[in-house]
Amino acid sequence: MRITLIGAGAIGTLWAVKLSQAGHHVHLITRDGADKRALNLDDTSLTLPANQPDLLRYSDLWLVCTKSYDVQAALTPCFAHLEPETMVMLMHNGMGPHQWLIDTLPASQPLLLATTSQGVFRAETGEYRHTGNGPTALGAGNQAGEACQFLADVLDHALPAATWQSDILESLWYKLAVNSVINPLTALHGIKNGELLKRDYAPIIDALCQELATVMRAERILASATQVRQRVETVAKATADNYSSMNRDVFYRRPTELAYITGYVLQRAQAHQISTPHHQQLHQAVQQVER
Ligand code: KPL
């Protein structure tokens, strides 16, 4: 397949390298506009073409792996080269840009939504290390996307395990719930994910999970506070020695994805008139730390 990867950060680099190794023609859209980009992942070094309008236009798939706050700015200039049959897939932390894309794209354009738990670490030298092999879930973001189930095999062949989900919003909401607990708490307290398993954090985690389950049910996602809590604990255990992405963003004084994680929960809570005081307080506290 001809694939354009939009965003060559940690997750974009991982997929670009794995999809190239699986035999696909991969092209990149990067912020610097250069016509090629060297990628380094573990023992692999690759140089891929970048920012070439013809390669963008003749791609079968656009895979968007930018930070959530960059999706709109990265995709908008690409639209001039979007062919009617090109499949567009979003794969980023947080939620929100999918709604903008549903409203922006023609209904006949295949839209896919994906979430991955693959772990990638950026060394100080700029090289990436593939540190954890987590699952990837993908599914249709609109009706035209329903015809693209074969993409699960394409991704699974390049970097297993990737599976098709008939209700991808459920997977996205569970990932959002995990990120809404782990990311802001670890960013605020300057701790690794595993430290959240200590007893001191149990009351705030319980309260956040209660609020999340209420909002999720209003969004027609089957969820109880216990299920959400179990998911949070499983991820905190599996990534105990890692710093969350928001923790690193705050540490390195970079913009965070707060608006697309806690901010999205607050937005949906408000739409359903659900009170979420613990998310509100956490949102304010992280905003203060960001400032
Ligand atoms: O997705 C993550 C992130 O850091 O953004 C988790 C799952 C919390 C792992 O750190």
Short mmCIF file of C-alpha atoms and ligand atoms in Angstrom, two decimals:
data_model
loop_
_atom_site.label_atom_id
_atom_site.label_comp_id
_atom_site.label_asym_id
_atom_site.label_seq_id
_atom_site.Cartn_x
_atom_site.Cartn_y
_atom_site.Cartn_z
CA MET A 1 0.00 0.00 0.00
CA ARG A 2 0.99 3.65 -0.37
CA ILE A 3 0.75 5.24 3.06
CA THR A 4 1.32 8.79 4.24
CA LEU A 5 2.15 9.16 7.91
CA ILE A 6 1.20 12.63 9.17
CA GLY A 7 3.36 13.44 12.21
CA ALA A 8 6.71 11.74 12.75
CA GLY A 9 6.88 11.82 16.56
CA ALA A 10 7.19 8.70 18.73
CA ILE A 11 4.12 6.77 17.53
CA GLY A 12 4.42 8.06 13.94
CA THR A 13 8.05 6.92 13.74
CA LEU A 14 7.16 3.49 15.12
CA TRP A 15 4.42 2.93 12.52
CA ALA A 16 6.47 4.44 9.68
CA VAL A 17 9.35 2.04 10.35
CA LYS A 18 7.15 -1.04 10.90
CA LEU A 19 4.95 -0.37 7.85
CA SER A 20 8.07 0.19 5.66
CA GLN A 21 9.60 -3.04 6.95
CA ALA A 22 6.33 -4.81 6.08
CA GLY A 23 6.80 -3.72 2.43
CA HIS A 24 4.55 -0.63 2.20
CA HIS A 25 5.59 2.62 0.49
CA VAL A 26 5.65 5.12 3.33
CA HIS A 27 5.78 8.89 2.90
CA LEU A 28 5.82 11.41 5.74
CA ILE A 29 4.29 14.81 6.38
CA THR A 30 6.52 16.64 8.85
CA ARG A 31 6.46 20.09 10.35
CA ASP A 32 9.84 21.15 8.87
CA GLY A 33 8.65 20.71 5.27
CA ALA A 34 11.92 18.96 4.23
CA ASP A 35 11.71 16.52 1.29
CA LYS A 36 13.02 13.56 3.30
CA ARG A 37 13.39 12.49 6.91
CA ALA A 38 15.81 10.08 8.57
CA LEU A 39 14.15 7.89 11.21
CA ASN A 40 15.96 5.92 13.92
CA LEU A 41 14.14 3.23 15.86
CA ASP A 42 16.12 0.67 17.89
CA ASP A 43 18.65 -0.80 15.43
CA THR A 44 16.88 0.47 12.31
CA SER A 45 17.78 3.64 10.41
CA LEU A 46 15.59 4.61 7.46
CA THR A 47 15.30 7.67 5.26
CA LEU A 48 11.79 8.20 3.90
CA PRO A 49 10.41 10.74 1.40
CA ALA A 50 8.54 13.61 3.02
CA ASN A 51 6.21 16.50 2.20
CA GLN A 52 5.75 15.61 -1.48
CA PRO A 53 2.31 16.65 -2.79
CA ASP A 54 2.13 13.83 -5.40
CA LEU A 55 2.93 11.13 -2.84
CA LEU A 56 0.31 12.61 -0.53
CA ARG A 57 -2.28 12.65 -3.30
CA TYR A 58 -1.64 9.08 -4.45
CA SER A 59 -1.61 7.55 -0.96
CA ASP A 60 -4.23 4.90 -0.20
CA LEU A 61 -4.13 5.76 3.49
CA TRP A 62 -3.33 8.84 5.54
CA LEU A 63 -2.39 7.82 9.07
CA VAL A 64 -2.51 10.81 11.42
CA CYS A 65 -0.22 10.39 14.45
CA THR A 66 0.27 13.99 15.58
CA LYS A 67 -0.47 15.24 19.08
CA SER A 68 -4.22 15.80 19.44
CA TYR A 69 -3.83 19.61 19.48
CA ASP A 70 -1.97 19.48 16.13
CA VAL A 71 -4.44 17.32 14.16
CA GLN A 72 -6.41 20.19 12.66
CA ALA A 73 -3.38 22.34 11.78
CA ALA A 74 -1.52 19.36 10.28
CA LEU A 75 -4.44 18.02 8.22
CA THR A 76 -5.96 21.25 6.90
CA PRO A 77 -3.18 22.05 4.37
CA CYS A 78 -3.28 18.40 3.19
CA PHE A 79 -6.95 18.56 2.19
CA ALA A 80 -6.07 20.19 -1.17
CA HIS A 81 -4.51 16.80 -2.08
CA LEU A 82 -7.23 14.52 -0.72
CA GLU A 83 -8.66 12.10 -3.28
CA PRO A 84 -12.23 10.80 -2.74
CA GLU A 85 -11.12 7.21 -1.98
CA THR A 86 -8.20 7.98 0.34
CA MET A 87 -8.74 6.44 3.76
CA VAL A 88 -8.03 8.78 6.68
CA MET A 89 -7.16 7.26 10.05
CA LEU A 90 -6.68 9.15 13.33
CA MET A 91 -4.39 7.62 15.97
CA HIS A 92 -3.67 9.98 18.86
CA ASN A 93 -4.22 10.37 22.60
CA GLY A 94 -7.40 12.10 23.74
CA MET A 95 -10.64 12.75 21.86
CA GLY A 96 -12.27 15.60 20.01
CA PRO A 97 -10.59 15.94 16.59
CA HIS A 98 -12.71 13.03 15.26
CA GLN A 99 -15.82 15.19 15.62
CA TRP A 100 -14.21 18.02 13.64
CA LEU A 101 -13.19 15.53 10.94
CA ILE A 102 -16.67 13.95 10.74
CA ASP A 103 -18.08 17.46 10.23
CA THR A 104 -15.38 18.45 7.72
CA LEU A 105 -14.96 15.42 5.44
CA PRO A 106 -17.54 14.40 2.84
CA ALA A 107 -19.67 11.52 4.19
CA SER A 108 -18.28 9.29 1.41
CA GLN A 109 -14.64 9.71 2.57
CA PRO A 110 -13.59 6.60 4.57
CA LEU A 111 -12.73 7.70 8.12
CA LEU A 112 -11.09 5.34 10.62
CA LEU A 113 -10.36 5.87 14.32
CA ALA A 114 -7.62 4.02 16.15
CA THR A 115 -5.95 3.84 19.53
CA THR A 116 -2.70 2.13 20.39
CA SER A 117 -0.95 1.11 23.59
CA GLN A 118 2.42 0.60 21.91
CA GLY A 119 5.16 2.15 24.04
CA VAL A 120 7.87 4.31 22.46
CA PHE A 121 10.57 6.22 24.31
CA ARG A 122 12.59 9.10 22.86
CA ALA A 123 16.22 9.06 23.98
CA GLU A 124 18.07 12.35 24.58
CA THR A 125 19.94 11.67 21.31
CA GLY A 126 16.63 11.85 19.40
CA GLU A 127 16.48 8.11 18.66
CA TYR A 128 13.34 6.18 19.48
CA ARG A 129 13.13 2.92 21.41
CA HIS A 130 10.17 0.56 21.12
CA THR A 131 9.66 -0.17 24.81
CA GLY A 132 6.29 -1.91 25.07
CA ASN A 133 4.16 -4.07 22.84
CA GLY A 134 0.56 -3.07 23.60
CA PRO A 135 -2.54 -3.72 21.47
CA THR A 136 -3.91 -1.44 18.76
CA ALA A 137 -7.66 -1.15 18.13
CA LEU A 138 -9.20 0.38 15.03
CA GLY A 139 -12.70 0.83 13.68
CA ALA A 140 -14.94 2.89 11.45
CA GLY A 141 -15.31 6.61 12.19
CA ASN A 142 -18.13 6.95 9.66
CA GLN A 143 -20.20 4.66 7.47
CA ALA A 144 -17.69 4.73 4.57
CA GLY A 145 -15.04 3.51 7.01
CA GLU A 146 -16.99 0.28 7.61
CA ALA A 147 -15.66 -1.04 4.28
CA CYS A 148 -12.04 -0.80 5.48
CA GLN A 149 -11.83 -3.73 7.91
CA PHE A 150 -8.88 -5.12 5.92
CA LEU A 151 -6.76 -2.34 7.45
CA ALA A 152 -6.74 -4.34 10.70
CA ASP A 153 -4.78 -7.08 8.84
CA VAL A 154 -2.45 -4.51 7.31
CA LEU A 155 -1.60 -3.01 10.72
CA ASP A 156 -1.52 -6.40 12.45
CA HIS A 157 0.96 -7.74 9.90
CA ALA A 158 3.25 -4.71 10.41
CA LEU A 159 2.98 -4.45 14.20
CA PRO A 160 0.81 -6.97 16.06
CA ALA A 161 -1.63 -7.05 17.71
CA ALA A 162 -4.09 -4.84 15.82
CA THR A 163 -7.76 -5.74 15.80
CA TRP A 164 -10.94 -4.37 14.24
CA GLN A 165 -13.52 -3.11 16.76
CA SER A 166 -17.13 -2.85 15.72
CA ASP A 167 -17.58 -0.16 18.40
CA ILE A 168 -14.35 1.80 18.31
CA LEU A 169 -15.84 4.62 20.42
CA GLU A 170 -15.95 2.22 23.37
CA SER A 171 -12.18 1.52 23.02
CA LEU A 172 -11.47 5.24 22.61
CA TRP A 173 -13.52 6.09 25.70
CA TYR A 174 -11.77 3.49 27.86
CA LYS A 175 -8.37 4.78 26.70
CA LEU A 176 -9.57 8.34 27.38
CA ALA A 177 -10.68 7.29 30.87
CA VAL A 178 -7.27 5.77 31.63
CA ASN A 179 -5.52 8.90 30.34
CA SER A 180 -7.88 11.20 32.29
CA VAL A 181 -6.85 9.55 35.55
CA ILE A 182 -3.18 8.68 35.02
CA ASN A 183 -1.96 11.64 32.95
CA PRO A 184 -3.13 14.66 34.98
CA LEU A 185 -2.40 13.04 38.38
CA THR A 186 1.14 12.01 37.41
CA ALA A 187 1.75 15.41 35.80
CA LEU A 188 0.48 17.30 38.83
CA HIS A 189 2.37 15.26 41.43
CA GLY A 190 5.52 14.71 39.34
CA ILE A 191 5.37 10.92 39.75
CA LYS A 192 5.70 7.74 37.69
CA ASN A 193 2.52 5.85 36.72
CA GLY A 194 3.11 3.05 39.27
CA GLU A 195 3.06 5.44 42.23
CA LEU A 196 -0.68 5.94 41.66
CA LEU A 197 -1.19 2.42 43.02
CA LYS A 198 -0.25 3.69 46.51
CA ARG A 199 -3.08 4.01 48.98
CA ASP A 200 -2.89 7.85 49.20
CA TYR A 201 -4.26 8.16 45.67
CA ALA A 202 -7.17 5.72 46.10
CA PRO A 203 -9.84 8.33 47.08
CA ILE A 204 -9.15 10.69 44.16
CA ILE A 205 -8.91 7.79 41.69
CA ASP A 206 -12.24 6.41 42.96
CA ALA A 207 -13.92 9.80 42.59
CA LEU A 208 -12.54 10.31 39.06
CA CYS A 209 -13.64 6.81 38.00
CA GLN A 210 -17.16 7.42 39.34
CA GLU A 211 -17.45 10.61 37.31
CA LEU A 212 -16.00 8.95 34.21
CA ALA A 213 -18.41 6.03 34.36
CA THR A 214 -21.37 8.42 34.62
CA VAL A 215 -20.23 10.44 31.61
CA MET A 216 -19.45 7.27 29.63
CA ARG A 217 -22.91 5.84 30.27
CA ALA A 218 -24.44 9.12 29.09
CA GLU A 219 -22.36 8.63 25.92
CA ARG A 220 -23.92 5.13 25.58
CA ILE A 221 -20.76 3.30 26.60
CA LEU A 222 -21.31 0.36 28.93
CA ALA A 223 -19.17 1.24 31.95
CA SER A 224 -19.15 1.01 35.73
CA ALA A 225 -16.79 2.81 38.08
CA THR A 226 -15.29 -0.58 39.01
CA GLN A 227 -14.59 -1.45 35.35
CA VAL A 228 -12.98 1.93 34.74
CA ARG A 229 -10.90 1.61 37.91
CA GLN A 230 -9.73 -1.88 36.92
CA ARG A 231 -8.61 -0.58 33.53
CA VAL A 232 -6.70 2.29 35.20
CA GLU A 233 -4.99 -0.10 37.63
CA THR A 234 -4.03 -2.56 34.89
CA VAL A 235 -2.38 0.21 32.86
CA ALA A 236 -0.72 1.80 35.91
CA LYS A 237 0.77 -1.62 36.79
CA ALA A 238 1.85 -2.41 33.23
CA THR A 239 3.53 1.00 32.85
CA ALA A 240 4.56 1.38 36.53
CA ASP A 241 8.10 2.49 35.73
CA ASN A 242 7.09 5.01 33.01
CA TYR A 243 6.30 8.67 33.19
CA SER A 244 3.03 9.50 31.42
CA SER A 245 3.14 11.70 28.33
CA MET A 246 1.52 14.58 30.26
CA ASN A 247 4.07 14.25 33.06
CA ARG A 248 6.85 14.59 30.45
CA ASP A 249 5.10 17.49 28.70
CA VAL A 250 4.88 19.40 31.99
CA PHE A 251 8.46 18.43 32.94
CA TYR A 252 9.86 19.68 29.62
CA ARG A 253 7.49 22.70 29.58
CA ARG A 254 5.79 21.59 26.37
CA PRO A 255 2.08 22.05 25.64
CA THR A 256 0.00 19.19 27.10
CA GLU A 257 -3.01 17.32 25.67
CA LEU A 258 -5.13 18.31 28.72
CA ALA A 259 -7.78 19.99 26.55
CA TYR A 260 -8.32 16.73 24.61
CA ILE A 261 -8.23 14.45 27.67
CA THR A 262 -9.76 16.02 30.81
CA GLY A 263 -11.09 18.89 28.70
CA TYR A 264 -13.04 16.47 26.47
CA VAL A 265 -14.52 14.69 29.51
CA LEU A 266 -15.64 18.08 30.90
CA GLN A 267 -17.12 19.08 27.55
CA ARG A 268 -19.17 15.86 27.26
CA ALA A 269 -20.19 16.09 30.95
CA GLN A 270 -21.47 19.62 30.36
CA ALA A 271 -23.39 18.50 27.25
CA HIS A 272 -25.18 15.90 29.41
CA GLN A 273 -25.48 18.27 32.42
CA ILE A 274 -23.44 15.93 34.61
CA SER A 275 -21.51 17.40 37.51
CA THR A 276 -17.81 16.41 37.49
CA PRO A 277 -16.18 18.48 40.28
CA HIS A 278 -13.10 16.26 40.61
CA HIS A 279 -12.27 16.52 36.90
CA GLN A 280 -12.86 20.26 37.08
CA GLN A 281 -10.46 20.69 40.00
CA LEU A 282 -7.83 18.52 38.33
CA HIS A 283 -8.20 20.46 35.09
CA GLN A 284 -7.64 23.75 36.90
CA ALA A 285 -4.71 22.40 38.89
CA VAL A 286 -2.89 21.10 35.78
CA GLN A 287 -3.60 24.34 33.92
CA GLN A 288 -1.97 26.20 36.80
CA VAL A 289 1.10 23.95 36.68
CA GLU A 290 1.30 24.45 32.90
CA ARG A 291 1.34 28.21 33.38
O1 KPL B 1 -1.10 6.72 27.22
C1 KPL B 1 -0.44 6.94 28.21
C2 KPL B 1 0.26 8.24 28.24
O2 KPL B 1 1.23 8.38 28.97
O3 KPL B 1 -0.18 9.14 27.52
C3 KPL B 1 -0.42 5.96 29.35
C4 KPL B 1 -1.25 4.78 28.98
C5 KPL B 1 -0.95 6.60 30.57
C6 KPL B 1 0.95 5.40 29.61
O4 KPL B 1 1.80 6.27 30.24
#
